Short mmCIF file of C-alpha atoms and ligand atoms in Angstrom, two decimals:
data_model
loop_
_atom_site.label_atom_id
_atom_site.label_comp_id
_atom_site.label_asym_id
_atom_site.label_seq_id
_atom_site.Cartn_x
_atom_site.Cartn_y
_atom_site.Cartn_z
CA UNK A 29 -15.19 8.58 -5.96
CA UNK A 30 -12.04 8.29 -8.02
CA UNK A 31 -12.31 5.29 -10.32
CA UNK A 32 -16.10 5.12 -10.33
CA UNK A 33 -17.96 4.37 -13.53
CA UNK A 34 -21.09 6.46 -13.84
CA UNK A 35 -23.97 7.05 -16.18
CA UNK A 36 -24.17 10.74 -17.00
CA UNK A 37 -26.62 12.83 -18.97
CA UNK A 38 -25.64 16.12 -20.49
CA UNK A 39 -28.14 18.94 -20.23
CA UNK A 40 -27.23 22.31 -21.68
CA UNK A 41 -23.60 21.20 -21.98
CA UNK A 42 -23.33 20.30 -18.31
CA UNK A 43 -22.81 16.62 -17.53
CA UNK A 44 -24.82 15.39 -14.62
CA UNK A 45 -24.11 12.07 -12.90
CA UNK A 46 -27.29 10.05 -12.86
CA UNK A 47 -26.07 6.81 -11.39
CA UNK A 48 -22.86 5.26 -10.07
CA UNK A 49 -22.36 1.75 -11.45
CA UNK A 50 -21.61 -1.08 -9.01
CA UNK A 51 -18.02 -1.01 -7.77
CA UNK A 52 -15.41 -3.73 -7.74
CA UNK A 53 -11.82 -3.53 -6.57
CA UNK A 54 -12.40 -1.12 -3.71
CA UNK A 55 -9.54 -0.02 -1.46
CA UNK A 56 -10.69 1.21 1.92
CA UNK A 57 -9.37 2.20 5.29
CA UNK A 58 -10.97 3.08 8.58
CA UNK A 59 -11.72 6.81 8.70
CA UNK A 60 -9.70 9.01 11.03
CA UNK A 61 -12.63 9.21 13.42
CA UNK A 62 -12.33 5.43 13.78
CA UNK A 63 -16.03 4.87 13.42
CA UNK A 64 -16.63 4.53 9.71
CA UNK A 65 -15.08 3.04 6.64
CA UNK A 66 -13.57 5.28 4.05
CA UNK A 67 -13.32 4.23 0.42
CA UNK A 68 -10.04 5.43 -1.06
CA UNK A 69 -10.69 4.39 -4.66
CA UNK A 70 -12.99 2.12 -6.64
CA UNK A 71 -12.63 -0.26 -9.60
CA UNK A 72 -8.91 -0.66 -9.25
CA UNK A 73 -6.90 -3.64 -10.47
CA UNK A 74 -4.01 -3.10 -8.11
CA UNK A 75 -2.71 -1.07 -5.18
CA UNK A 76 0.71 0.54 -5.36
CA UNK A 77 2.03 1.43 -1.94
CA UNK A 78 4.50 4.24 -2.50
CA UNK A 79 7.24 4.41 0.13
CA UNK A 80 10.55 6.21 0.35
CA UNK A 81 13.78 5.07 1.90
CA UNK A 82 14.13 8.48 3.58
CA UNK A 83 12.54 11.94 3.55
CA UNK A 84 10.11 10.71 4.87
CA UNK A 85 11.65 7.69 6.60
CA UNK A 86 10.58 4.23 5.55
CA UNK A 87 7.79 2.88 7.78
CA UNK A 88 7.15 -0.85 8.12
CA UNK A 89 3.95 -0.06 10.01
CA UNK A 90 2.39 2.03 7.26
CA UNK A 91 3.43 -0.41 4.56
CA UNK A 92 2.12 -3.50 6.37
CA UNK A 93 -1.21 -1.77 7.12
CA UNK A 94 -1.71 -0.70 3.52
CA UNK A 95 -0.76 -4.17 2.24
CA UNK A 96 -3.16 -5.79 4.71
CA UNK A 97 -5.99 -3.46 3.62
CA UNK A 98 -5.37 -4.42 -0.03
CA UNK A 99 -5.20 -8.10 0.79
CA UNK A 100 -8.42 -7.97 2.78
CA UNK A 101 -10.22 -6.70 -0.33
CA UNK A 102 -8.40 -9.35 -2.41
CA UNK A 103 -6.58 -6.65 -4.35
CA UNK A 104 -3.16 -7.25 -5.84
CA UNK A 105 -0.48 -5.02 -4.37
CA UNK A 106 3.03 -3.94 -5.26
CA UNK A 107 5.55 -1.75 -3.47
CA UNK A 108 7.30 1.29 -4.89
CA UNK A 109 10.47 2.31 -3.10
CA UNK A 110 10.95 5.89 -4.27
CA UNK A 111 13.77 8.43 -3.82
CA UNK A 112 16.52 5.92 -4.57
CA UNK A 113 18.61 8.92 -5.69
CA UNK A 114 18.87 9.91 -2.01
CA UNK A 115 20.26 6.51 -1.04
CA UNK A 116 23.86 6.39 0.07
CA UNK A 117 26.04 3.56 1.32
CA UNK A 118 24.67 3.86 4.88
CA UNK A 119 21.19 3.10 3.57
CA UNK A 120 22.26 -0.12 1.92
CA UNK A 121 21.43 -2.22 4.99
CA UNK A 122 17.90 -0.81 5.20
CA UNK A 123 17.42 -1.26 1.48
CA UNK A 124 18.50 -4.92 1.68
CA UNK A 125 16.24 -5.52 4.66
CA UNK A 126 13.24 -4.03 2.83
CA UNK A 127 13.91 -6.27 -0.15
CA UNK A 128 14.38 -9.38 2.00
CA UNK A 129 11.24 -8.63 4.03
CA UNK A 130 8.80 -7.68 1.29
CA UNK A 131 10.29 -8.92 -1.98
CA UNK A 132 10.07 -12.30 -3.69
CA UNK A 133 12.21 -14.05 -1.04
CA UNK A 134 10.08 -12.65 1.81
CA UNK A 135 6.42 -11.63 1.79
CA UNK A 136 6.45 -12.06 -2.00
CA UNK A 137 5.39 -8.64 -3.22
CA UNK A 138 6.72 -7.14 -6.45
CA UNK A 139 9.03 -4.31 -5.39
CA UNK A 140 10.18 -1.43 -7.57
CA UNK A 141 13.08 0.77 -6.47
CA UNK A 142 12.65 4.00 -8.43
CA UNK A 143 13.50 7.69 -8.49
CA UNK A 144 11.13 10.32 -9.82
CA UNK A 145 14.09 12.70 -9.97
CA UNK A 146 16.36 10.60 -12.19
CA UNK A 147 13.67 8.38 -13.74
CA UNK A 148 15.52 5.28 -12.51
CA UNK A 149 13.19 2.25 -12.53
CA UNK A 150 10.16 4.23 -13.71
CA UNK A 151 9.90 2.48 -17.09
CA UNK A 152 9.89 -0.99 -15.52
CA UNK A 153 7.10 0.10 -13.17
CA UNK A 154 5.04 1.58 -16.01
CA UNK A 155 5.44 -1.63 -17.97
CA UNK A 156 4.30 -3.61 -14.95
CA UNK A 157 1.07 -1.61 -14.54
CA UNK A 158 0.33 -1.46 -18.28
CA UNK A 159 -3.39 -1.77 -19.06
CA UNK A 160 -4.42 -1.54 -15.41
CA UNK A 161 -6.08 1.02 -13.18
CA UNK A 162 -3.91 1.31 -10.11
CA UNK A 163 -4.39 3.33 -6.96
CA UNK A 164 -1.37 4.78 -5.21
CA UNK A 165 -1.36 5.13 -1.48
CA UNK A 166 1.44 6.08 0.89
CA UNK A 167 2.49 8.56 3.55
CA UNK A 168 2.50 12.23 2.57
CA UNK A 169 5.66 13.23 0.77
CA UNK A 170 6.75 9.83 -0.56
CA UNK A 171 6.35 11.09 -4.14
CA UNK A 172 2.99 9.83 -5.43
CA UNK A 173 2.14 13.03 -7.25
CA UNK A 174 5.74 13.34 -8.49
CA UNK A 175 5.40 9.91 -10.07
CA UNK A 176 2.27 10.77 -12.06
CA UNK A 177 3.92 14.02 -13.03
CA UNK A 178 6.94 12.06 -14.25
CA UNK A 179 4.73 9.86 -16.42
CA UNK A 180 2.62 12.77 -17.63
CA UNK A 181 4.73 15.98 -17.47
CA UNK A 182 1.99 18.15 -18.98
CA UNK A 183 -0.24 17.40 -16.03
CA UNK A 184 -1.20 20.34 -13.85
CA UNK A 185 -0.70 18.95 -10.36
CA UNK A 186 0.85 20.27 -7.19
CA UNK A 187 3.95 18.66 -5.79
CA UNK A 188 4.44 19.12 -2.08
CA UNK A 189 7.40 20.37 -0.15
CA UNK A 190 8.72 18.44 2.79
CA UNK A 191 8.79 20.02 6.19
CA UNK A 192 12.56 20.57 6.59
CA UNK A 193 12.42 19.83 10.33
CA UNK A 194 10.48 16.57 10.25
CA UNK A 195 10.97 15.41 6.64
CA UNK A 196 7.25 14.76 6.65
CA UNK A 197 5.15 15.67 3.67
CA UNK A 198 2.43 18.26 3.74
CA UNK A 199 -1.03 17.34 2.51
CA UNK A 200 -0.75 18.90 -0.94
CA UNK A 201 -2.94 16.50 -2.86
CA UNK A 202 -6.38 17.19 -1.47
CA UNK A 203 -8.60 14.77 -3.37
CA UNK A 204 -8.13 11.45 -5.12
CA UNK A 205 -7.82 11.90 -8.84
CA UNK A 206 -7.66 9.46 -11.76
CA UNK A 207 -4.95 10.25 -14.29
CA UNK A 208 -5.02 8.43 -17.62
CA UNK A 209 -1.58 7.47 -18.96
CA UNK A 210 -0.79 5.77 -22.26
CA UNK A 211 -1.75 2.17 -23.19
CA UNK A 212 -5.04 2.12 -21.34
CA UNK A 213 -3.26 2.56 -18.04
CA UNK A 214 -4.64 4.82 -15.32
CA UNK A 215 -3.22 5.89 -12.01
CA UNK A 216 -5.27 7.23 -9.13
CA UNK A 217 -3.30 9.74 -7.06
CA UNK A 218 -4.60 10.04 -3.52
CA UNK A 219 -4.02 12.51 -0.70
CA UNK A 220 -1.18 11.42 1.54
CA UNK A 221 -2.18 9.74 4.72
CA UNK A 222 -0.54 10.11 8.12
CA UNK A 223 -1.86 6.77 9.16
CA UNK A 224 -3.46 3.85 7.35
CA UNK A 225 -5.99 2.59 9.82
CA UNK A 226 -7.16 -1.02 9.48
CA UNK A 227 -9.62 -1.15 12.36
CA UNK A 228 -12.19 -2.47 9.89
CA UNK A 229 -10.36 -5.78 9.45
CA UNK A 230 -11.81 -8.33 11.89
CA UNK A 231 -9.22 -9.82 14.26
CA UNK A 232 -9.74 -13.37 12.99
CA UNK A 233 -9.19 -12.25 9.39
CA UNK A 234 -5.82 -10.62 10.01
CA UNK A 235 -3.93 -13.88 9.37
CA UNK A 236 -5.34 -13.98 5.83
CA UNK A 237 -4.02 -10.46 5.15
CA UNK A 238 -0.42 -11.70 5.24
CA UNK A 239 -0.13 -13.71 2.00
CA UNK A 240 3.11 -15.41 3.04
CA UNK A 241 1.32 -17.01 6.04
CA UNK A 242 -1.19 -18.81 3.86
CA UNK A 243 0.69 -22.03 3.07
CA UNK A 244 1.19 -22.66 6.80
CA UNK A 245 -2.30 -21.90 8.10
CA UNK A 246 -3.64 -25.45 7.70
CA UNK A 247 -0.63 -26.98 9.40
CA UNK A 248 -1.09 -25.56 12.89
CA UNK A 249 -2.07 -28.04 15.59
CA UNK A 250 -5.23 -26.14 16.50
CA UNK A 251 -7.74 -25.35 13.79
CA UNK A 252 -8.54 -22.00 15.41
CA UNK A 253 -4.86 -21.10 15.95
CA UNK A 254 -4.27 -17.35 15.76
CA UNK A 255 -0.48 -17.86 15.68
CA UNK A 256 0.20 -15.92 18.86
CA UNK A 257 1.04 -18.14 21.84
CA UNK A 258 -0.52 -21.44 20.79
CA UNK A 259 1.75 -24.52 20.83
CA UNK A 260 2.79 -26.29 17.61
CA UNK A 261 1.99 -23.33 15.44
CA UNK A 262 3.24 -23.73 11.85
CA UNK A 263 3.34 -19.97 11.30
CA UNK A 264 5.64 -19.43 14.28
CA UNK A 265 7.84 -22.34 13.18
CA UNK A 266 8.11 -20.72 9.74
CA UNK A 267 9.18 -17.46 11.42
CA UNK A 268 11.84 -19.36 13.45
CA UNK A 269 13.12 -21.05 10.29
CA UNK A 270 13.25 -17.73 8.48
CA UNK A 271 10.57 -18.62 5.90
CA UNK A 272 8.31 -15.83 7.17
CA UNK A 273 10.11 -12.50 7.72
CA UNK A 274 10.35 -11.53 11.39
CA UNK A 275 9.36 -7.92 10.69
CA UNK A 276 6.14 -9.07 9.05
CA UNK A 277 5.27 -11.46 11.87
CA UNK A 278 6.05 -8.68 14.38
CA UNK A 279 3.57 -6.38 12.63
CA UNK A 280 0.98 -9.17 12.63
CA UNK A 281 1.37 -9.52 16.40
CA UNK A 282 1.15 -5.71 16.83
CA UNK A 283 -2.06 -5.52 14.78
CA UNK A 284 -3.58 -8.43 16.72
CA UNK A 285 -2.68 -6.79 20.04
CA UNK A 286 -4.25 -3.51 18.92
CA UNK A 287 -7.47 -5.44 18.43
CA UNK A 288 -7.13 -7.31 21.71
CA UNK A 289 -10.40 -9.18 22.24
N1 GDP B 330 15.11 13.40 -4.15
C1 GDP B 330 13.89 13.05 -4.56
N2 GDP B 330 12.82 13.80 -4.21
C2 GDP B 330 11.60 13.40 -4.64
C3 GDP B 330 11.42 12.23 -5.44
N3 GDP B 330 10.09 12.11 -5.68
C4 GDP B 330 9.48 13.14 -5.07
N4 GDP B 330 10.38 13.94 -4.45
C5 GDP B 330 10.12 15.17 -3.65
O1 GDP B 330 9.34 14.81 -2.51
C6 GDP B 330 8.44 15.85 -2.16
C7 GDP B 330 7.02 15.34 -2.04
O2 GDP B 330 6.57 14.89 -3.32
P1 GDP B 330 5.03 14.69 -3.69
O3 GDP B 330 5.00 14.10 -5.06
O4 GDP B 330 4.21 15.91 -3.46
O5 GDP B 330 4.61 13.58 -2.61
P2 GDP B 330 3.15 12.99 -2.31
O6 GDP B 330 2.69 13.62 -1.03
O7 GDP B 330 3.37 11.50 -2.11
O8 GDP B 330 2.27 13.26 -3.47
C8 GDP B 330 8.63 16.91 -3.24
O9 GDP B 330 9.52 17.89 -2.73
C9 GDP B 330 9.25 16.15 -4.40
O10 GDP B 330 10.03 16.99 -5.23
C10 GDP B 330 12.58 11.46 -5.79
O11 GDP B 330 12.54 10.42 -6.46
N5 GDP B 330 13.78 11.92 -5.31
MG1 MG B 331 0.46 14.24 -3.61
ZN1 ZN B 332 -0.67 -21.11 14.14
#
């Protein structure tokens, strides 16, 4: 597993893994089959969800699922908004909405608009992750591999091409891989995912996977409030007042409905 620490013995020049040391900081999702849990990376300090404003299109669903999965494992998360070089004036509204929804004034995540093509914003992001082991996740084609390649140009990795019809990425990165950068910083590049399934998060825990809900959770009238149709719900009041972004609350409701009891 990418990120694992192991004890290895070398016999005849060939290292052999004897034991995997206990893991902390594990990012996981529900496997495509839906039945089992899949570990994406181990021993990580933070999750970077790599998104793009277009090619492929920005997806609130993917982002909120990945953020919830990180939160459920108590992992810090930050958002990378890549391909800013493709942004034109028509995209300004979307860009502002992403910032308002997920950034410091909304859900409260650190958000880095960058471009792997021009290098815009890449230094600030590298500074932010300095000294950490971070795992990147995101839809195929958002530029995860391009980003590690930008930081480490000598690296022999394959960059994907986008399907010109759908703007979706192809699955070029086939296995998770840890790439050491300078200053004790490591990045784990992972295969792109079509879908970030969070079936493994219990329905009652979903409210804790939205960090911006937390200050309101104790203020609901009912102790077991799930913030759906209960009266005098502090979370819903915060949505009405604009303190919790509507898009985030909408995703919460969608995820709860998917798990309908
Ligand atoms: N215009 C533009 N294209 C990019 C950028 N970053 C990556 N790409 C392109 O997006 C495609 C998918 O990149 P890749 O790194 O393989 O995505 P991954 O699936 O997330 O690893 C490739 O054609 C890259 O050249 C960027 O910042 N701007
Ligand atoms: Mg890749
Ligand atoms: Zn409530």
